[in-house]
């Protein structure tokens, strides 16, 4: 079980959160110009990284906000937590 | 003709049972028929914040998981732009609030019929609550004038601390729960409190 630090509510149990998959996937600006392979890559294909992975979590049973987490997929250690729209170093882009 | 009916309607007389040690260390009662309103709006809009504080007579809390209150309203932080307004009586203020907040990018939703409050107290309240709640309930972490949305027995609940007269110590907790889960929650609390002894009192009018 993970203890995740919500950027608003502080450290809470994993039970209160829902997982939202890989973070920072940008929707193509002009989907009509993509071929099926490129569109499929955007929709379905993820990095499946070994090591530090940027992912989205929602504090579903708490403040219901989405935020980003950098988690090590080997050790499960959470390296950092930051609000949506911020960069992983904690500064606004 | 509609009839107002509490979600815990079965409790027509107090239920109690002594625990293993012979004492009763846990009390619970329902606080039905209060005004519950969900308010959303932009905390950076000072006109919206002023409008809210003049209607309620108390500021909207901006610190996460904090509560502000006066004699009529208890306002709980639910999110950076979301609050629960708990009226201490069943006030009919929705139309007026809607009218006032219409000027802003905001929303007021009536939840009074959709949720209820169960107040728990007694020496063992922390142990009973901790039986099925992952939140840190230590006095160092869960303090007076705090609230927290969490899960209890697989049910979403909002915990609001109730402090003693001096406001230094948390002596009880109000659980705000959706009405369809109130029965489940009541039964789970009774089961969890069997060991320490419990009293399930009549609703607080």
Short mmCIF file of C-alpha atoms in Angstrom, two decimals:
data_model
loop_
_atom_site.label_atom_id
_atom_site.label_comp_id
_atom_site.label_asym_id
_atom_site.label_seq_id
_atom_site.Cartn_x
_atom_site.Cartn_y
_atom_site.Cartn_z
CA UNK A 1 0.00 0.00 0.00
CA UNK A 2 1.33 3.42 -0.93
CA UNK A 3 1.14 6.58 1.08
CA UNK A 4 0.62 9.38 -1.42
CA UNK A 5 1.04 13.03 -0.58
CA UNK A 6 -1.89 14.95 -2.06
CA UNK A 7 -0.68 18.49 -2.97
CA UNK A 8 -3.68 19.88 -1.06
CA UNK A 9 -4.54 17.39 1.71
CA UNK A 10 -1.11 16.01 2.62
CA UNK A 11 -0.15 12.36 3.07
CA UNK A 12 -3.09 9.98 2.67
CA UNK A 13 -3.59 6.27 2.16
CA UNK A 14 -3.66 4.86 -1.38
CA UNK A 15 -7.27 3.72 -0.74
CA UNK A 16 -8.39 7.31 -1.20
CA UNK A 17 -6.83 7.70 -4.66
CA UNK A 18 -7.54 6.52 -8.16
CA UNK A 19 -4.85 6.01 -10.78
CA UNK A 20 -4.99 7.89 -14.07
CA UNK A 21 -2.15 6.44 -16.13
CA UNK A 22 0.90 8.13 -17.59
CA UNK A 23 1.12 11.92 -17.23
CA UNK A 24 2.05 14.61 -19.75
CA UNK A 25 0.58 12.94 -22.83
CA UNK A 26 -0.25 15.80 -25.17
CA UNK A 27 -3.18 15.49 -27.53
CA UNK A 28 -2.04 16.06 -31.14
CA UNK A 29 -2.94 19.57 -32.30
CA UNK A 30 -4.38 18.42 -35.63
CA UNK A 31 -5.64 14.84 -35.30
CA UNK A 32 -7.08 14.97 -38.83
CA UNK A 33 -3.54 14.99 -40.26
CA UNK A 34 -2.44 11.84 -38.43
CA UNK A 35 -2.40 8.39 -39.95
CA UNK A 36 -3.89 5.43 -38.07
CA UNK A 37 -0.55 4.38 -36.62
CA UNK A 38 0.20 7.82 -35.15
CA UNK A 39 -3.33 8.18 -33.75
CA UNK A 40 -3.12 4.67 -32.28
CA UNK A 41 0.21 5.53 -30.69
CA UNK A 42 -1.34 8.58 -29.04
CA UNK A 43 -4.43 6.71 -27.84
CA UNK A 44 -3.11 3.36 -26.72
CA UNK A 45 0.68 3.14 -26.47
CA UNK A 46 2.48 4.05 -23.26
CA UNK A 47 6.14 3.99 -22.24
CA UNK A 48 6.04 1.23 -19.57
CA UNK A 49 9.21 2.68 -18.11
CA UNK A 50 11.49 0.94 -15.68
CA UNK A 51 12.52 3.56 -13.14
CA UNK A 52 11.05 7.01 -12.60
CA UNK A 53 7.59 7.26 -14.13
CA UNK A 54 5.40 10.37 -14.32
CA UNK A 55 1.80 9.43 -13.67
CA UNK A 56 -1.55 10.99 -12.85
CA UNK A 57 -3.49 10.36 -9.65
CA UNK A 58 -6.83 11.68 -8.46
CA UNK A 59 -7.62 12.14 -4.77
CA UNK A 60 -10.99 10.53 -5.46
CA UNK A 61 -12.21 10.08 -1.88
CA UNK A 62 -10.73 13.40 -0.75
CA UNK A 63 -10.56 16.74 -2.51
CA UNK A 64 -11.19 15.14 -5.96
CA UNK A 65 -8.28 16.98 -7.61
CA UNK A 66 -5.99 15.49 -10.24
CA UNK A 67 -2.25 15.84 -9.80
CA UNK A 68 1.01 14.30 -10.96
CA UNK A 69 3.34 11.90 -9.20
CA UNK A 70 6.86 10.77 -10.11
CA UNK A 71 7.09 7.18 -8.88
CA UNK A 72 9.89 4.68 -9.22
CA UNK A 73 8.38 1.59 -10.82
CA UNK A 74 11.12 -0.63 -9.37
CA UNK A 75 11.08 0.43 -5.73
CA UNK A 76 7.58 2.00 -5.68
CA UNK A 77 9.16 5.01 -3.97
CA UNK A 78 7.37 8.28 -4.70
CA UNK A 79 10.02 10.78 -5.73
CA UNK A 80 7.88 13.89 -6.06
CA UNK A 81 4.31 15.14 -6.25
CA UNK A 82 3.17 18.26 -8.08
CA UNK A 83 -0.05 19.93 -9.20
CA UNK A 84 -1.36 19.65 -12.73
CA UNK A 85 0.11 22.47 -14.80
CA UNK A 86 3.28 22.61 -12.71
CA UNK A 87 6.54 20.99 -13.75
CA UNK A 88 8.10 18.20 -11.73
CA UNK A 89 10.55 20.61 -10.12
CA UNK A 90 7.60 22.45 -8.63
CA UNK A 91 7.76 25.54 -10.87
CA UNK A 92 4.97 26.65 -13.14
CA UNK A 93 5.87 26.16 -16.82
CA UNK B 1 -47.78 15.46 1.06
CA UNK B 2 -44.17 14.71 1.76
CA UNK B 3 -42.89 13.41 5.07
CA UNK B 4 -39.38 14.11 6.30
CA UNK B 5 -37.78 10.85 7.26
CA UNK B 6 -34.33 10.27 8.68
CA UNK B 7 -32.04 7.70 6.99
CA UNK B 8 -31.61 6.01 10.38
CA UNK B 9 -35.34 5.81 10.98
CA UNK B 10 -35.08 2.48 12.78
CA UNK B 11 -33.50 4.07 15.84
CA UNK B 12 -36.73 4.85 17.70
CA UNK B 13 -35.26 4.17 21.12
CA UNK B 14 -31.64 4.17 22.31
CA UNK B 15 -29.66 1.00 21.67
CA UNK B 16 -26.83 0.22 24.01
CA UNK B 17 -24.64 -2.67 25.08
CA UNK B 18 -21.79 -2.76 27.58
CA UNK B 19 -18.39 -3.80 26.31
CA UNK B 20 -16.00 -6.50 27.46
CA UNK B 21 -14.96 -4.43 30.46
CA UNK B 22 -18.56 -3.64 31.36
CA UNK B 23 -18.36 0.04 30.39
CA UNK B 24 -19.75 2.15 27.57
CA UNK B 25 -16.93 4.00 25.89
CA UNK B 26 -18.50 4.96 22.58
CA UNK B 27 -21.56 7.07 21.85
CA UNK B 28 -23.19 7.84 18.53
CA UNK B 29 -26.25 9.84 17.51
CA UNK B 30 -27.65 11.05 14.26
CA UNK B 31 -28.01 14.77 13.56
CA UNK B 32 -30.72 14.72 10.87
CA UNK B 33 -32.50 17.43 8.86
CA UNK B 34 -29.78 20.06 8.74
CA UNK B 35 -29.11 22.24 5.72
CA UNK B 36 -26.34 20.86 3.51
CA UNK B 37 -25.28 23.01 0.56
CA UNK B 38 -22.35 22.44 -1.76
CA UNK B 39 -20.79 25.69 -2.95
CA UNK B 40 -18.26 26.01 -5.76
CA UNK B 41 -16.59 29.19 -6.87
CA UNK B 42 -13.29 30.90 -7.57
CA UNK B 43 -11.35 31.65 -4.34
CA UNK B 44 -9.33 34.27 -6.24
CA UNK B 45 -12.49 36.26 -7.04
CA UNK B 46 -12.62 38.64 -4.08
CA UNK B 47 -16.21 39.71 -4.89
CA UNK B 48 -17.35 36.10 -4.74
CA UNK B 49 -15.53 35.56 -1.44
CA UNK B 50 -17.03 38.76 0.01
CA UNK B 51 -20.50 37.76 -1.13
CA UNK B 52 -20.13 34.37 0.55
CA UNK B 53 -18.86 35.81 3.82
CA UNK B 54 -21.63 38.41 3.97
CA UNK B 55 -24.32 35.77 3.33
CA UNK B 56 -22.90 33.31 5.83
CA UNK B 57 -21.43 35.72 8.36
CA UNK B 58 -18.20 33.74 8.24
CA UNK B 59 -15.27 33.51 5.82
CA UNK B 60 -14.91 30.55 3.46
CA UNK B 61 -11.89 28.57 4.69
CA UNK B 62 -8.97 28.58 2.26
CA UNK B 63 -6.58 26.27 4.11
CA UNK B 64 -7.08 22.65 3.02
CA UNK B 65 -9.25 20.58 5.35
CA UNK B 66 -10.14 23.43 7.67
CA UNK B 67 -13.48 24.57 9.08
CA UNK B 68 -14.86 27.99 9.92
CA UNK B 69 -18.08 28.44 11.85
CA UNK B 70 -20.42 30.79 13.62
CA UNK B 71 -23.69 30.20 15.42
CA UNK B 72 -25.59 29.49 12.19
CA UNK B 73 -23.16 27.95 9.70
CA UNK B 74 -20.30 25.52 9.68
CA UNK B 75 -18.26 25.80 6.47
CA UNK B 76 -15.97 22.91 5.54
CA UNK B 77 -13.21 22.99 2.94
CA UNK B 78 -13.80 20.25 0.37
CA UNK B 79 -11.41 21.36 -2.35
CA UNK B 80 -9.55 24.47 -3.55
CA UNK B 81 -12.80 25.79 -5.05
CA UNK B 82 -15.40 23.77 -3.19
CA UNK B 83 -17.06 24.06 0.23
CA UNK B 84 -19.79 22.34 2.21
CA UNK B 85 -22.11 24.76 3.97
CA UNK B 86 -23.72 23.09 6.95
CA UNK B 87 -26.62 24.98 8.48
CA UNK B 88 -27.25 24.27 12.11
CA UNK B 89 -30.98 24.27 11.42
CA UNK B 90 -33.07 23.35 8.40
CA UNK B 91 -32.92 26.74 6.69
CA UNK B 92 -34.64 27.45 3.43
CA UNK B 93 -31.98 29.63 1.87
CA UNK B 94 -31.27 27.93 -1.45
CA UNK B 95 -33.23 30.40 -3.60
CA UNK B 96 -31.61 33.42 -1.96
CA UNK B 97 -28.11 31.94 -2.18
CA UNK B 98 -28.62 30.99 -5.84
CA UNK B 99 -29.76 34.53 -6.60
CA UNK B 100 -26.77 36.07 -4.89
CA UNK B 101 -24.17 33.72 -6.38
CA UNK B 102 -25.69 33.98 -9.86
CA UNK B 103 -23.49 37.02 -10.48
CA UNK B 104 -20.34 34.89 -10.29
CA UNK B 105 -18.92 31.82 -11.97
CA UNK B 106 -20.20 29.56 -9.22
CA UNK B 107 -22.60 26.78 -8.30
CA UNK B 108 -24.79 26.08 -5.28
CA UNK B 109 -26.20 22.57 -4.96
CA UNK B 110 -28.78 21.48 -2.41
CA UNK B 111 -27.65 18.25 -0.69
CA UNK B 112 -29.83 18.37 2.42
CA UNK B 113 -31.92 15.37 1.46
CA UNK B 114 -28.92 13.45 0.18
CA UNK B 115 -26.73 13.20 3.23
CA UNK B 116 -26.90 13.10 6.99
CA UNK B 117 -24.60 13.51 9.96
CA UNK B 118 -23.67 10.93 12.59
CA UNK B 119 -21.91 12.31 15.66
CA UNK B 120 -19.59 9.89 17.44
CA UNK B 121 -17.84 10.44 20.75
CA UNK B 122 -16.70 8.78 23.96
CA UNK B 123 -13.23 7.69 25.07
CA UNK B 124 -12.90 5.06 22.36
CA UNK B 125 -13.98 7.06 19.30
CA UNK B 126 -10.49 7.05 17.79
CA UNK B 127 -10.13 3.28 18.13
CA UNK B 128 -13.58 2.62 16.69
CA UNK B 129 -13.02 4.94 13.75
CA UNK B 130 -9.53 3.58 13.11
CA UNK B 131 -10.98 0.09 12.70
CA UNK B 132 -11.95 0.93 9.12
CA UNK B 133 -10.50 4.35 8.31
CA UNK B 134 -6.97 4.97 6.96
CA UNK B 135 -6.81 8.61 8.11
CA UNK B 136 -4.28 9.62 10.78
CA UNK B 137 -6.54 10.38 13.77
CA UNK B 138 -3.78 11.17 16.26
CA UNK B 139 -4.42 14.48 18.12
CA UNK B 140 -1.22 15.75 16.50
CA UNK B 141 -2.70 15.23 13.02
CA UNK B 142 -6.47 15.60 13.44
CA UNK B 143 -7.06 18.83 15.32
CA UNK B 144 -9.94 21.11 16.31
CA UNK B 145 -11.52 23.08 13.43
CA UNK B 146 -10.40 20.48 10.93
CA UNK B 147 -12.29 18.32 8.50
CA UNK B 148 -11.16 15.53 6.19
CA UNK B 149 -12.78 13.64 3.40
CA UNK B 150 -11.78 10.02 3.56
CA UNK B 151 -13.17 6.50 3.47
CA UNK B 152 -14.69 4.62 6.38
CA UNK B 153 -15.77 1.01 5.85
CA UNK B 154 -15.57 1.47 2.05
CA UNK B 155 -17.88 4.47 2.27
CA UNK B 156 -16.95 8.04 1.41
CA UNK B 157 -17.30 10.20 4.50
CA UNK B 158 -16.44 13.72 5.59
CA UNK B 159 -15.07 13.84 9.14
CA UNK B 160 -15.48 17.12 11.01
CA UNK B 161 -13.80 17.52 14.37
CA UNK B 162 -15.97 18.66 17.28
CA UNK B 163 -13.90 20.27 20.00
CA UNK B 164 -14.45 20.98 23.69
CA UNK B 165 -15.56 24.41 24.90
CA UNK B 166 -12.03 25.74 25.02
CA UNK B 167 -11.47 24.60 21.45
CA UNK B 168 -8.24 22.79 22.37
CA UNK B 169 -9.16 19.15 22.16
CA UNK B 170 -11.19 17.04 19.74
CA UNK B 171 -13.85 15.29 21.82
CA UNK B 172 -16.15 14.04 19.08
CA UNK B 173 -16.41 13.74 15.33
CA UNK B 174 -19.27 14.41 12.95
CA UNK B 175 -19.40 11.94 10.06
CA UNK B 176 -21.17 13.38 7.03
CA UNK B 177 -22.36 10.45 4.95
CA UNK B 178 -24.62 9.91 1.95
CA UNK B 179 -28.06 8.86 3.17
CA UNK B 180 -28.11 5.51 1.39
CA UNK B 181 -24.89 4.56 3.22
CA UNK B 182 -26.02 5.82 6.64
CA UNK B 183 -27.58 2.51 7.66
CA UNK B 184 -24.47 0.56 6.61
CA UNK B 185 -22.25 3.01 8.47
CA UNK B 186 -24.39 2.84 11.62
CA UNK B 187 -24.29 -0.94 11.65
CA UNK B 188 -20.54 -1.01 11.03
CA UNK B 189 -19.94 1.42 13.91
CA UNK B 190 -22.05 -0.72 16.24
CA UNK B 191 -20.09 -3.81 15.23
CA UNK B 192 -16.73 -2.04 15.64
CA UNK B 193 -17.78 -0.68 19.04
CA UNK B 194 -19.07 -3.96 20.48
CA UNK B 195 -15.79 -4.60 22.27
CA UNK B 196 -15.63 -1.24 24.05
CA UNK B 197 -19.38 -0.90 24.64
CA UNK B 198 -21.63 1.53 22.80
CA UNK B 199 -24.73 3.63 23.05
CA UNK B 200 -26.67 4.58 19.93
CA UNK B 201 -28.78 7.46 21.18
CA UNK B 202 -31.83 9.18 19.77
CA UNK B 203 -31.30 11.77 17.04
CA UNK B 204 -30.27 15.28 18.09
CA UNK B 205 -33.20 17.55 17.19
#
